[in-house]
Amino acid sequence: MVPMTSKEHDSFAASTQFITHTTGRMLAGLNLTSTPIDTKGYESLLGVIDTTIKDSFDLYYGFYRDNYNSKSEIQRLEDSLRDLRMKLEEEERNDQDQ
């Protein structure tokens, strides 16, 4: 057992379990499948999908409902995806200007 406060535990759980399950469920929504040229990274992502979708949605919802950090983690994911997309679009504009 690792000594920590309940608040520390919730923070770690939100940034590990909740992020893992959210990522796995998001990727599962893409219906990704194995291909003949899978990279190790892609195989790892398929593993995350496989692991997380085996757990019930009720368990996932419990992570969301019972951990006040979960909503902020979703916001961080959304912000990160938006920022990444903006960077890609900026690079694309730069390519077109050349």
Short mmCIF file of N, CA and C in Angstrom, two decimals:
data_model
loop_
_atom_site.label_atom_id
_atom_site.label_comp_id
_atom_site.label_asym_id
_atom_site.label_seq_id
_atom_site.Cartn_x
_atom_site.Cartn_y
_atom_site.Cartn_z
N MET A 1 0.83 -1.17 0.00
CA MET A 1 0.00 0.00 0.00
C MET A 1 0.88 1.24 0.00
N VAL A 2 0.44 2.25 -0.72
CA VAL A 2 1.19 3.50 -0.80
C VAL A 2 0.46 4.55 0.05
N PRO A 3 1.13 5.11 1.04
CA PRO A 3 0.46 6.10 1.89
C PRO A 3 0.20 7.40 1.12
N MET A 4 -1.06 7.87 1.18
CA MET A 4 -1.44 9.13 0.55
C MET A 4 -2.81 9.54 1.05
N THR A 5 -3.13 10.79 0.84
CA THR A 5 -4.44 11.29 1.25
C THR A 5 -5.49 10.86 0.22
N SER A 6 -6.75 10.95 0.60
CA SER A 6 -7.84 10.64 -0.34
C SER A 6 -7.78 11.57 -1.55
N LYS A 7 -7.46 12.83 -1.31
CA LYS A 7 -7.38 13.80 -2.42
C LYS A 7 -6.26 13.42 -3.38
N GLU A 8 -5.12 13.01 -2.86
CA GLU A 8 -4.02 12.57 -3.72
C GLU A 8 -4.43 11.34 -4.51
N HIS A 9 -5.07 10.39 -3.84
CA HIS A 9 -5.53 9.18 -4.52
C HIS A 9 -6.46 9.52 -5.67
N ASP A 10 -7.45 10.39 -5.41
CA ASP A 10 -8.40 10.77 -6.45
C ASP A 10 -7.72 11.44 -7.63
N SER A 11 -6.74 12.26 -7.33
CA SER A 11 -6.01 12.95 -8.40
C SER A 11 -5.23 11.95 -9.26
N PHE A 12 -4.54 11.03 -8.61
CA PHE A 12 -3.80 10.00 -9.36
C PHE A 12 -4.75 9.11 -10.14
N ALA A 13 -5.87 8.72 -9.53
CA ALA A 13 -6.83 7.84 -10.20
C ALA A 13 -7.41 8.52 -11.43
N ALA A 14 -7.71 9.82 -11.32
CA ALA A 14 -8.25 10.54 -12.47
C ALA A 14 -7.25 10.61 -13.60
N SER A 15 -5.99 10.78 -13.24
CA SER A 15 -5.00 10.95 -14.30
C SER A 15 -4.42 9.64 -14.79
N THR A 16 -4.80 8.52 -14.20
CA THR A 16 -4.33 7.23 -14.69
C THR A 16 -5.49 6.37 -15.16
N GLN A 17 -6.32 5.92 -14.22
CA GLN A 17 -7.44 5.04 -14.59
C GLN A 17 -8.43 5.74 -15.51
N PHE A 18 -8.84 6.95 -15.12
CA PHE A 18 -9.86 7.62 -15.92
C PHE A 18 -9.35 7.97 -17.31
N ILE A 19 -8.13 8.48 -17.40
CA ILE A 19 -7.55 8.82 -18.71
C ILE A 19 -7.40 7.57 -19.56
N THR A 20 -6.93 6.47 -18.95
CA THR A 20 -6.77 5.22 -19.69
C THR A 20 -8.11 4.74 -20.22
N HIS A 21 -9.12 4.72 -19.37
CA HIS A 21 -10.44 4.24 -19.80
C HIS A 21 -11.07 5.18 -20.83
N THR A 22 -10.90 6.47 -20.66
CA THR A 22 -11.45 7.42 -21.63
C THR A 22 -10.77 7.25 -22.97
N THR A 23 -9.46 7.13 -22.97
CA THR A 23 -8.72 6.93 -24.21
C THR A 23 -9.13 5.64 -24.89
N GLY A 24 -9.21 4.57 -24.13
CA GLY A 24 -9.62 3.28 -24.70
C GLY A 24 -11.01 3.34 -25.30
N ARG A 25 -11.94 3.98 -24.62
CA ARG A 25 -13.31 4.07 -25.13
C ARG A 25 -13.40 4.99 -26.34
N MET A 26 -12.61 6.06 -26.35
CA MET A 26 -12.60 6.93 -27.53
C MET A 26 -12.05 6.17 -28.74
N LEU A 27 -10.96 5.46 -28.55
CA LEU A 27 -10.36 4.70 -29.64
C LEU A 27 -11.28 3.57 -30.09
N ALA A 28 -11.98 2.95 -29.14
CA ALA A 28 -12.94 1.90 -29.50
C ALA A 28 -14.02 2.45 -30.43
N GLY A 29 -14.39 3.69 -30.24
CA GLY A 29 -15.39 4.33 -31.08
C GLY A 29 -14.92 4.51 -32.52
N LEU A 30 -13.62 4.40 -32.75
CA LEU A 30 -13.06 4.51 -34.10
C LEU A 30 -13.06 3.17 -34.83
N ASN A 31 -13.43 2.10 -34.12
CA ASN A 31 -13.46 0.76 -34.70
C ASN A 31 -12.12 0.36 -35.32
N LEU A 32 -11.04 0.62 -34.59
CA LEU A 32 -9.70 0.27 -35.06
C LEU A 32 -9.52 -1.24 -35.05
N THR A 33 -8.80 -1.73 -36.01
CA THR A 33 -8.51 -3.16 -36.09
C THR A 33 -7.04 -3.37 -36.41
N SER A 34 -6.60 -4.57 -36.17
CA SER A 34 -5.23 -4.93 -36.48
C SER A 34 -5.03 -4.94 -38.00
N THR A 35 -3.82 -4.59 -38.41
CA THR A 35 -3.47 -4.61 -39.83
C THR A 35 -2.18 -5.41 -40.00
N PRO A 36 -1.82 -5.75 -41.23
CA PRO A 36 -0.56 -6.49 -41.44
C PRO A 36 0.68 -5.66 -41.12
N ILE A 37 0.56 -4.36 -40.98
CA ILE A 37 1.74 -3.52 -40.75
C ILE A 37 1.67 -2.78 -39.42
N ASP A 38 1.01 -3.35 -38.42
CA ASP A 38 0.89 -2.69 -37.12
C ASP A 38 2.27 -2.39 -36.53
N THR A 39 2.39 -1.20 -35.98
CA THR A 39 3.59 -0.85 -35.22
C THR A 39 3.38 -1.29 -33.78
N LYS A 40 4.44 -1.30 -33.00
CA LYS A 40 4.33 -1.63 -31.58
C LYS A 40 3.41 -0.64 -30.88
N GLY A 41 3.51 0.64 -31.25
CA GLY A 41 2.65 1.65 -30.65
C GLY A 41 1.18 1.40 -30.94
N TYR A 42 0.88 1.05 -32.19
CA TYR A 42 -0.50 0.77 -32.58
C TYR A 42 -1.01 -0.48 -31.86
N GLU A 43 -0.16 -1.49 -31.73
CA GLU A 43 -0.54 -2.69 -30.99
C GLU A 43 -0.85 -2.35 -29.53
N SER A 44 -0.08 -1.43 -28.96
CA SER A 44 -0.34 -0.99 -27.58
C SER A 44 -1.70 -0.31 -27.48
N LEU A 45 -2.02 0.52 -28.47
CA LEU A 45 -3.33 1.19 -28.47
C LEU A 45 -4.46 0.16 -28.56
N LEU A 46 -4.30 -0.85 -29.41
CA LEU A 46 -5.30 -1.90 -29.50
C LEU A 46 -5.44 -2.63 -28.16
N GLY A 47 -4.33 -2.78 -27.47
CA GLY A 47 -4.36 -3.39 -26.14
C GLY A 47 -5.12 -2.56 -25.13
N VAL A 48 -4.95 -1.24 -25.21
CA VAL A 48 -5.71 -0.34 -24.32
C VAL A 48 -7.20 -0.48 -24.60
N ILE A 49 -7.55 -0.52 -25.88
CA ILE A 49 -8.96 -0.70 -26.25
C ILE A 49 -9.48 -2.00 -25.66
N ASP A 50 -8.76 -3.08 -25.91
CA ASP A 50 -9.19 -4.40 -25.46
C ASP A 50 -9.36 -4.45 -23.95
N THR A 51 -8.43 -3.88 -23.23
CA THR A 51 -8.48 -3.89 -21.77
C THR A 51 -9.66 -3.08 -21.24
N THR A 52 -9.86 -1.90 -21.79
CA THR A 52 -10.87 -1.00 -21.22
C THR A 52 -12.29 -1.38 -21.60
N ILE A 53 -12.50 -1.90 -22.79
CA ILE A 53 -13.88 -2.23 -23.16
C ILE A 53 -14.36 -3.51 -22.49
N LYS A 54 -13.45 -4.27 -21.91
CA LYS A 54 -13.86 -5.45 -21.15
C LYS A 54 -14.53 -5.05 -19.84
N ASP A 55 -14.20 -3.86 -19.35
CA ASP A 55 -14.84 -3.35 -18.14
C ASP A 55 -16.19 -2.73 -18.51
N SER A 56 -17.11 -2.78 -17.59
CA SER A 56 -18.46 -2.27 -17.86
C SER A 56 -18.46 -0.74 -17.96
N PHE A 57 -19.44 -0.24 -18.68
CA PHE A 57 -19.60 1.21 -18.74
C PHE A 57 -19.95 1.76 -17.36
N ASP A 58 -20.64 0.97 -16.56
CA ASP A 58 -20.97 1.40 -15.20
C ASP A 58 -19.71 1.68 -14.39
N LEU A 59 -18.68 0.85 -14.55
CA LEU A 59 -17.42 1.09 -13.86
C LEU A 59 -16.82 2.41 -14.34
N TYR A 60 -16.80 2.61 -15.64
CA TYR A 60 -16.26 3.85 -16.20
C TYR A 60 -17.06 5.06 -15.70
N TYR A 61 -18.37 4.93 -15.72
CA TYR A 61 -19.21 6.02 -15.23
C TYR A 61 -18.92 6.30 -13.76
N GLY A 62 -18.66 5.26 -12.99
CA GLY A 62 -18.30 5.45 -11.59
C GLY A 62 -17.03 6.27 -11.44
N PHE A 63 -16.03 6.02 -12.29
CA PHE A 63 -14.82 6.86 -12.28
C PHE A 63 -15.20 8.32 -12.49
N TYR A 64 -16.07 8.54 -13.44
CA TYR A 64 -16.50 9.91 -13.77
C TYR A 64 -17.30 10.53 -12.63
N ARG A 65 -18.29 9.81 -12.15
CA ARG A 65 -19.23 10.34 -11.17
C ARG A 65 -18.57 10.58 -9.82
N ASP A 66 -17.74 9.65 -9.39
CA ASP A 66 -17.24 9.66 -8.02
C ASP A 66 -15.91 10.38 -7.84
N ASN A 67 -15.31 10.83 -8.90
CA ASN A 67 -14.01 11.48 -8.80
C ASN A 67 -14.11 12.89 -9.38
N TYR A 68 -14.08 13.88 -8.51
CA TYR A 68 -14.26 15.26 -8.95
C TYR A 68 -13.20 15.71 -9.95
N ASN A 69 -12.08 15.01 -10.04
CA ASN A 69 -11.04 15.37 -11.00
C ASN A 69 -11.37 14.93 -12.42
N SER A 70 -12.32 14.03 -12.59
CA SER A 70 -12.60 13.45 -13.90
C SER A 70 -13.07 14.50 -14.91
N LYS A 71 -13.92 15.40 -14.48
CA LYS A 71 -14.42 16.44 -15.41
C LYS A 71 -13.28 17.32 -15.91
N SER A 72 -12.35 17.65 -15.01
CA SER A 72 -11.22 18.47 -15.46
C SER A 72 -10.30 17.68 -16.38
N GLU A 73 -10.21 16.37 -16.18
CA GLU A 73 -9.39 15.55 -17.08
C GLU A 73 -10.02 15.49 -18.48
N ILE A 74 -11.34 15.40 -18.57
CA ILE A 74 -12.00 15.45 -19.87
C ILE A 74 -11.72 16.78 -20.54
N GLN A 75 -11.79 17.86 -19.78
CA GLN A 75 -11.51 19.18 -20.35
C GLN A 75 -10.08 19.26 -20.85
N ARG A 76 -9.14 18.70 -20.10
CA ARG A 76 -7.74 18.71 -20.53
C ARG A 76 -7.56 17.92 -21.82
N LEU A 77 -8.26 16.78 -21.95
CA LEU A 77 -8.20 16.00 -23.19
C LEU A 77 -8.75 16.80 -24.36
N GLU A 78 -9.89 17.43 -24.15
CA GLU A 78 -10.49 18.24 -25.23
C GLU A 78 -9.57 19.39 -25.62
N ASP A 79 -9.00 20.06 -24.63
CA ASP A 79 -8.08 21.18 -24.90
C ASP A 79 -6.85 20.69 -25.66
N SER A 80 -6.33 19.56 -25.24
CA SER A 80 -5.13 19.03 -25.89
C SER A 80 -5.41 18.66 -27.35
N LEU A 81 -6.54 18.02 -27.62
CA LEU A 81 -6.90 17.67 -28.99
C LEU A 81 -7.10 18.93 -29.83
N ARG A 82 -7.77 19.92 -29.26
CA ARG A 82 -7.98 21.18 -29.98
C ARG A 82 -6.63 21.84 -30.30
N ASP A 83 -5.72 21.89 -29.31
CA ASP A 83 -4.40 22.50 -29.53
C ASP A 83 -3.61 21.74 -30.59
N LEU A 84 -3.67 20.43 -30.55
CA LEU A 84 -2.96 19.61 -31.53
C LEU A 84 -3.51 19.88 -32.94
N ARG A 85 -4.82 19.93 -33.05
CA ARG A 85 -5.43 20.22 -34.36
C ARG A 85 -5.03 21.60 -34.86
N MET A 86 -5.00 22.58 -33.98
CA MET A 86 -4.60 23.93 -34.37
C MET A 86 -3.16 23.94 -34.88
N LYS A 87 -2.27 23.19 -34.24
CA LYS A 87 -0.88 23.11 -34.68
C LYS A 87 -0.78 22.48 -36.06
N LEU A 88 -1.55 21.42 -36.28
CA LEU A 88 -1.54 20.77 -37.60
C LEU A 88 -2.06 21.73 -38.67
N GLU A 89 -3.13 22.42 -38.38
CA GLU A 89 -3.69 23.35 -39.36
C GLU A 89 -2.76 24.52 -39.63
N GLU A 90 -2.02 24.94 -38.60
CA GLU A 90 -1.03 26.01 -38.79
C GLU A 90 0.10 25.53 -39.70
N GLU A 91 0.56 24.33 -39.48
CA GLU A 91 1.60 23.76 -40.34
C GLU A 91 1.09 23.63 -41.78
N GLU A 92 -0.14 23.21 -41.92
CA GLU A 92 -0.73 23.07 -43.25
C GLU A 92 -0.79 24.42 -43.96
N ARG A 93 -1.17 25.46 -43.23
CA ARG A 93 -1.19 26.81 -43.83
C ARG A 93 0.21 27.25 -44.23
N ASN A 94 1.20 26.95 -43.38
CA ASN A 94 2.59 27.30 -43.68
C ASN A 94 3.07 26.58 -44.93
N ASP A 95 2.69 25.31 -45.10
CA ASP A 95 3.05 24.56 -46.30
C ASP A 95 2.44 25.18 -47.54
N GLN A 96 1.21 25.62 -47.43
CA GLN A 96 0.52 26.20 -48.59
C GLN A 96 1.09 27.57 -48.97
N ASP A 97 1.67 28.27 -48.00
CA ASP A 97 2.26 29.58 -48.27
C ASP A 97 3.61 29.50 -48.95
N GLN A 98 4.22 28.32 -48.95
CA GLN A 98 5.57 28.19 -49.52
C GLN A 98 5.53 27.91 -51.00
#
